[in-house]
C-alpha atoms as a PDB file:
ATOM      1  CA  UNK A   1     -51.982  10.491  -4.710  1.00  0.00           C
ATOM      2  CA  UNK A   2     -52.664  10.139  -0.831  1.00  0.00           C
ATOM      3  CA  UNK A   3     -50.680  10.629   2.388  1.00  0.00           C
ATOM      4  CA  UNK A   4     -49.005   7.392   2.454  1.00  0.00           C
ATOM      5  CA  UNK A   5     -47.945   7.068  -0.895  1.00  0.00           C
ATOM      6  CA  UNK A   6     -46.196  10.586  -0.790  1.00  0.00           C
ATOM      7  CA  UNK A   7     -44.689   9.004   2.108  1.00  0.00           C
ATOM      8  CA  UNK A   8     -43.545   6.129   0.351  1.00  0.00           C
ATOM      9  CA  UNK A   9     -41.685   8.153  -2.333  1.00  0.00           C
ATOM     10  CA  UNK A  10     -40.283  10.433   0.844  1.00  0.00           C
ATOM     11  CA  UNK A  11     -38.840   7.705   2.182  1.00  0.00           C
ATOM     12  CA  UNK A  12     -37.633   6.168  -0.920  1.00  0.00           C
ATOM     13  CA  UNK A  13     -35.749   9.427  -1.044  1.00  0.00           C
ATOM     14  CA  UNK A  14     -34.379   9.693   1.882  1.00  0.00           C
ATOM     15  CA  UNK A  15     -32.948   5.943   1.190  1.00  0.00           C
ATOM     16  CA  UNK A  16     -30.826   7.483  -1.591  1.00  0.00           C
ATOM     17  CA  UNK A  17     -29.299   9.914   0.229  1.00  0.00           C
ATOM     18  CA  UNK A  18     -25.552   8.522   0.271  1.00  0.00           C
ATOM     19  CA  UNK A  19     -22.964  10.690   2.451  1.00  0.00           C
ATOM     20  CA  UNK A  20     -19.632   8.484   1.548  1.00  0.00           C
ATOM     21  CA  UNK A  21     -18.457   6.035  -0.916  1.00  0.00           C
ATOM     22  CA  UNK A  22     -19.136   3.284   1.775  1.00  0.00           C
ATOM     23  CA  UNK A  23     -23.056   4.090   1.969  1.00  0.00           C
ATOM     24  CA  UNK A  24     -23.249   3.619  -2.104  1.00  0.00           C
ATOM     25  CA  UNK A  25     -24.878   0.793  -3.295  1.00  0.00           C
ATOM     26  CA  UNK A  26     -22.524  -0.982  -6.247  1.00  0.00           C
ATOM     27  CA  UNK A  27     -25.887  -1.412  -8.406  1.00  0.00           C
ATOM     28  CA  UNK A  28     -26.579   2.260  -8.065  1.00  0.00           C
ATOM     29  CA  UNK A  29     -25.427   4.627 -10.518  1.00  0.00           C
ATOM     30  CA  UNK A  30     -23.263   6.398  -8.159  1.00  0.00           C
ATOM     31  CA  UNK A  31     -21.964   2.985  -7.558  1.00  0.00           C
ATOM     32  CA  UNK A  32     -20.801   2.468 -11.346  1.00  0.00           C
ATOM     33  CA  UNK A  33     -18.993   6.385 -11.339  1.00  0.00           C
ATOM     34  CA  UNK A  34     -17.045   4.863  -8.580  1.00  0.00           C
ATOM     35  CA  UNK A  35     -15.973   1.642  -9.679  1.00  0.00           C
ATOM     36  CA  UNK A  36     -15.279   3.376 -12.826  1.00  0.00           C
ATOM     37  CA  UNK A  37     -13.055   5.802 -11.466  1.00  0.00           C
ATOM     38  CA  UNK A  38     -11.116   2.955  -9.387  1.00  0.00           C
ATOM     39  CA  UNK A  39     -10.907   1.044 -13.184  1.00  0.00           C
ATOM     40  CA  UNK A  40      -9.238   4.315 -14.132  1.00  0.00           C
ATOM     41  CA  UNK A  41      -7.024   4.617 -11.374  1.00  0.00           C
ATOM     42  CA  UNK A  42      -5.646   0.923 -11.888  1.00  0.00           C
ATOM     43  CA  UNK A  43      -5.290   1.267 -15.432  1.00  0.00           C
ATOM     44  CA  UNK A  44      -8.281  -0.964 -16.110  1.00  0.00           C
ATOM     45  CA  UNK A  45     -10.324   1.068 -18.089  1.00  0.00           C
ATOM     46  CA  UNK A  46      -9.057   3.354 -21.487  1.00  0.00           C
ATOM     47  CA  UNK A  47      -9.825   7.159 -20.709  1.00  0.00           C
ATOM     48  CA  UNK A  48     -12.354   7.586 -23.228  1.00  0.00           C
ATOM     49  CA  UNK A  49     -14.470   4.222 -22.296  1.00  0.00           C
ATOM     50  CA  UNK A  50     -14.068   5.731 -18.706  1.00  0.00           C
ATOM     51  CA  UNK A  51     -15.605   8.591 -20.053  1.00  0.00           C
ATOM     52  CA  UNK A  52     -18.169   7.907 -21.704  1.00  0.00           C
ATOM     53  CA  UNK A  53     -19.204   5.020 -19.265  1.00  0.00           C
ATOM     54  CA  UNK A  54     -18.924   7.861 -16.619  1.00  0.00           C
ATOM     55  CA  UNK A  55     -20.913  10.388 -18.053  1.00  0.00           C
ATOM     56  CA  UNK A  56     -23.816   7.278 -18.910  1.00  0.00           C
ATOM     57  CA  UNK A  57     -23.485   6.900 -14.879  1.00  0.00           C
ATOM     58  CA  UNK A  58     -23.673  10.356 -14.155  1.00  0.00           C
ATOM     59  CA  UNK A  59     -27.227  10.840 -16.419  1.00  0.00           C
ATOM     60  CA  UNK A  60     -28.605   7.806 -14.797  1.00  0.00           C
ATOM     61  CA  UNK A  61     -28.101   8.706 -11.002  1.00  0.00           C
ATOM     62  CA  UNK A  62     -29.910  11.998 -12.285  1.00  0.00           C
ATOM     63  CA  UNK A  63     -32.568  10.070 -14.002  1.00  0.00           C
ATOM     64  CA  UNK A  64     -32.636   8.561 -10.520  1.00  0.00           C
ATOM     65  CA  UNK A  65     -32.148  11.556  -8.284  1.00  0.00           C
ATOM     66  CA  UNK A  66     -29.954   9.768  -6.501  1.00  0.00           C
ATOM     67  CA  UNK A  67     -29.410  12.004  -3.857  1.00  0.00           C
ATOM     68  CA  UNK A  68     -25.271  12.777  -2.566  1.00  0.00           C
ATOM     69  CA  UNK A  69     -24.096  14.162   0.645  1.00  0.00           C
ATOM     70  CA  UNK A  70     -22.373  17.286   0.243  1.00  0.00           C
ATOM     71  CA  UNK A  71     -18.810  15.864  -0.173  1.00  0.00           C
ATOM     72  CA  UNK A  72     -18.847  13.176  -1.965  1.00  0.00           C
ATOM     73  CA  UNK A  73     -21.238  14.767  -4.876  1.00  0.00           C
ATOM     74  CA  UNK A  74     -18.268  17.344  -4.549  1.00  0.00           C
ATOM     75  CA  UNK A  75     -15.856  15.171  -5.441  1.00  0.00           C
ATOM     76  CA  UNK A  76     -17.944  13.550  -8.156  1.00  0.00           C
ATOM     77  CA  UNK A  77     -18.435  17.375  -9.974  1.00  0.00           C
ATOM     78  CA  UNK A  78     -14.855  17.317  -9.605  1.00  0.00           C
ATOM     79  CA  UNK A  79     -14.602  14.595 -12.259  1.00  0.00           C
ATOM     80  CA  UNK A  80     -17.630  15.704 -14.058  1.00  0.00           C
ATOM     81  CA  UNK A  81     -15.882  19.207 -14.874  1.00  0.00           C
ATOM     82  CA  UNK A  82     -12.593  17.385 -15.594  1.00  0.00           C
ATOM     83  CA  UNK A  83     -14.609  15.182 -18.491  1.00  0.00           C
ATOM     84  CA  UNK A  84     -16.336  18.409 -19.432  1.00  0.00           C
ATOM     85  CA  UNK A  85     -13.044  19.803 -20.877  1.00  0.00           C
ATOM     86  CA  UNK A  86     -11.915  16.580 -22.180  1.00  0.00           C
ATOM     87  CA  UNK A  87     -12.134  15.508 -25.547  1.00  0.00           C
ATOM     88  CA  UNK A  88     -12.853  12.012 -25.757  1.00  0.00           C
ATOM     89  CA  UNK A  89     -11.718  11.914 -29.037  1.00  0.00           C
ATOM     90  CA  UNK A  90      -7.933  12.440 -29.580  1.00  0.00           C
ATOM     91  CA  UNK A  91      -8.300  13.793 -33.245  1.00  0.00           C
ATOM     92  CA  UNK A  92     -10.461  16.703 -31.327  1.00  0.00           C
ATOM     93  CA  UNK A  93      -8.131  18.095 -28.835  1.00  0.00           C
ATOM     94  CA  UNK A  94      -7.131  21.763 -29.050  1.00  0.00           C
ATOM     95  CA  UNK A  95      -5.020  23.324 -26.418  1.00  0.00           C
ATOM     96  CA  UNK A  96      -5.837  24.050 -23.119  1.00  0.00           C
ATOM     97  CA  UNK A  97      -7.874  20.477 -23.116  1.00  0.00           C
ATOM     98  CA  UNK A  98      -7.775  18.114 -20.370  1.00  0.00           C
ATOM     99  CA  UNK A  99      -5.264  15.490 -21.225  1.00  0.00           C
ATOM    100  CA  UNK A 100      -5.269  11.882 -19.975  1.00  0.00           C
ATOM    101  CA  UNK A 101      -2.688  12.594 -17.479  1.00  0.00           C
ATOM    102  CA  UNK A 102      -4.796  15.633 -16.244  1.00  0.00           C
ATOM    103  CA  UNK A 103      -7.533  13.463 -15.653  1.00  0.00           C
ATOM    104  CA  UNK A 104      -6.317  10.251 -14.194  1.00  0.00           C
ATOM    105  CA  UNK A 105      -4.752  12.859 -11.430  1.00  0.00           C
ATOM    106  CA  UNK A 106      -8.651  14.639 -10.643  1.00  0.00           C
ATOM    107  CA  UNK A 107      -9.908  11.223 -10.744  1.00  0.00           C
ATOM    108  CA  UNK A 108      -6.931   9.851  -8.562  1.00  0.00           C
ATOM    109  CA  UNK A 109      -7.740  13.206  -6.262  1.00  0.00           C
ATOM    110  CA  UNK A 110     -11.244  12.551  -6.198  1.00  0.00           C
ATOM    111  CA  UNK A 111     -10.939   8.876  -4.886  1.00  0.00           C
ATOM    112  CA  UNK A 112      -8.646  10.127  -2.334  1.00  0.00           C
ATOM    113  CA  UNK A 113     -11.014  12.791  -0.777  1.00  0.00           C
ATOM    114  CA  UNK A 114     -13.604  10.853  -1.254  1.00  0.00           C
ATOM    115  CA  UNK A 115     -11.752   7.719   0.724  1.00  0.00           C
ATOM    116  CA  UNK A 116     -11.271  10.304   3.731  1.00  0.00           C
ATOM    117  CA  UNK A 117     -14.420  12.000   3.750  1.00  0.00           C
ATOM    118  CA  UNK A 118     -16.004  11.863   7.175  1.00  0.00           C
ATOM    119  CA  UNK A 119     -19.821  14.087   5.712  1.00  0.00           C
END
């Protein structure tokens, strides 16, 4: 590879580098975890089609290295360790698990932060 192609992919990164919600691109994967998480929040979306839509979102903007600013890829762990302890199937839940209600109100906390970030 040569100098300006190594360039090229520098810069490509550097393009992907999103500090608030506002920067995202909606066709980005980042894009799709947040209009997920506003489905959620409005009751458009089940929990467990949020979640696994989510987590499909979440493996593509690594696929992609989308890149986050500090905050907002806060915020989107936030979520990710709220789905990590909930079972997307009902018939699985065991105490201690993160119930609907406990994660519409991360998700719901996340979009708030996330709407008054200033990274």
């Amino acid at each position: 590879m040569d100098a300006g192609q190594g360039n090229r992919s520098g810069d490509r990164a550097r393009q992907r580098m999103w500090k608030t919600a506002s920067s995202v691109p909606p066709d980005s994967a980042t894009g799709r975890q947040l209009a997920l998480m506003k489905d959620l929040s409005r009751a458009a979306i089940s929990p467990q089609d949020f979640a696994k839509a989510w987590l499909d979102s979440r493996r593509a903007a690594l696929r992609s290295e989308e890149r986050l600013g500090e905050s907002l890829s806060r915020q989107l762990d936030q979520v990710f360790y709220a789905l990590d302890d909930y079972p997307i199937d009902p018939a699985l839940r065991e105490p201690g698990d993160v119930t609907e209600g406990e994660l519409l109100a991360a998700v719901n906390d996340a979009i708030e932060k996330i709407e008054h970030a200033r990274d």
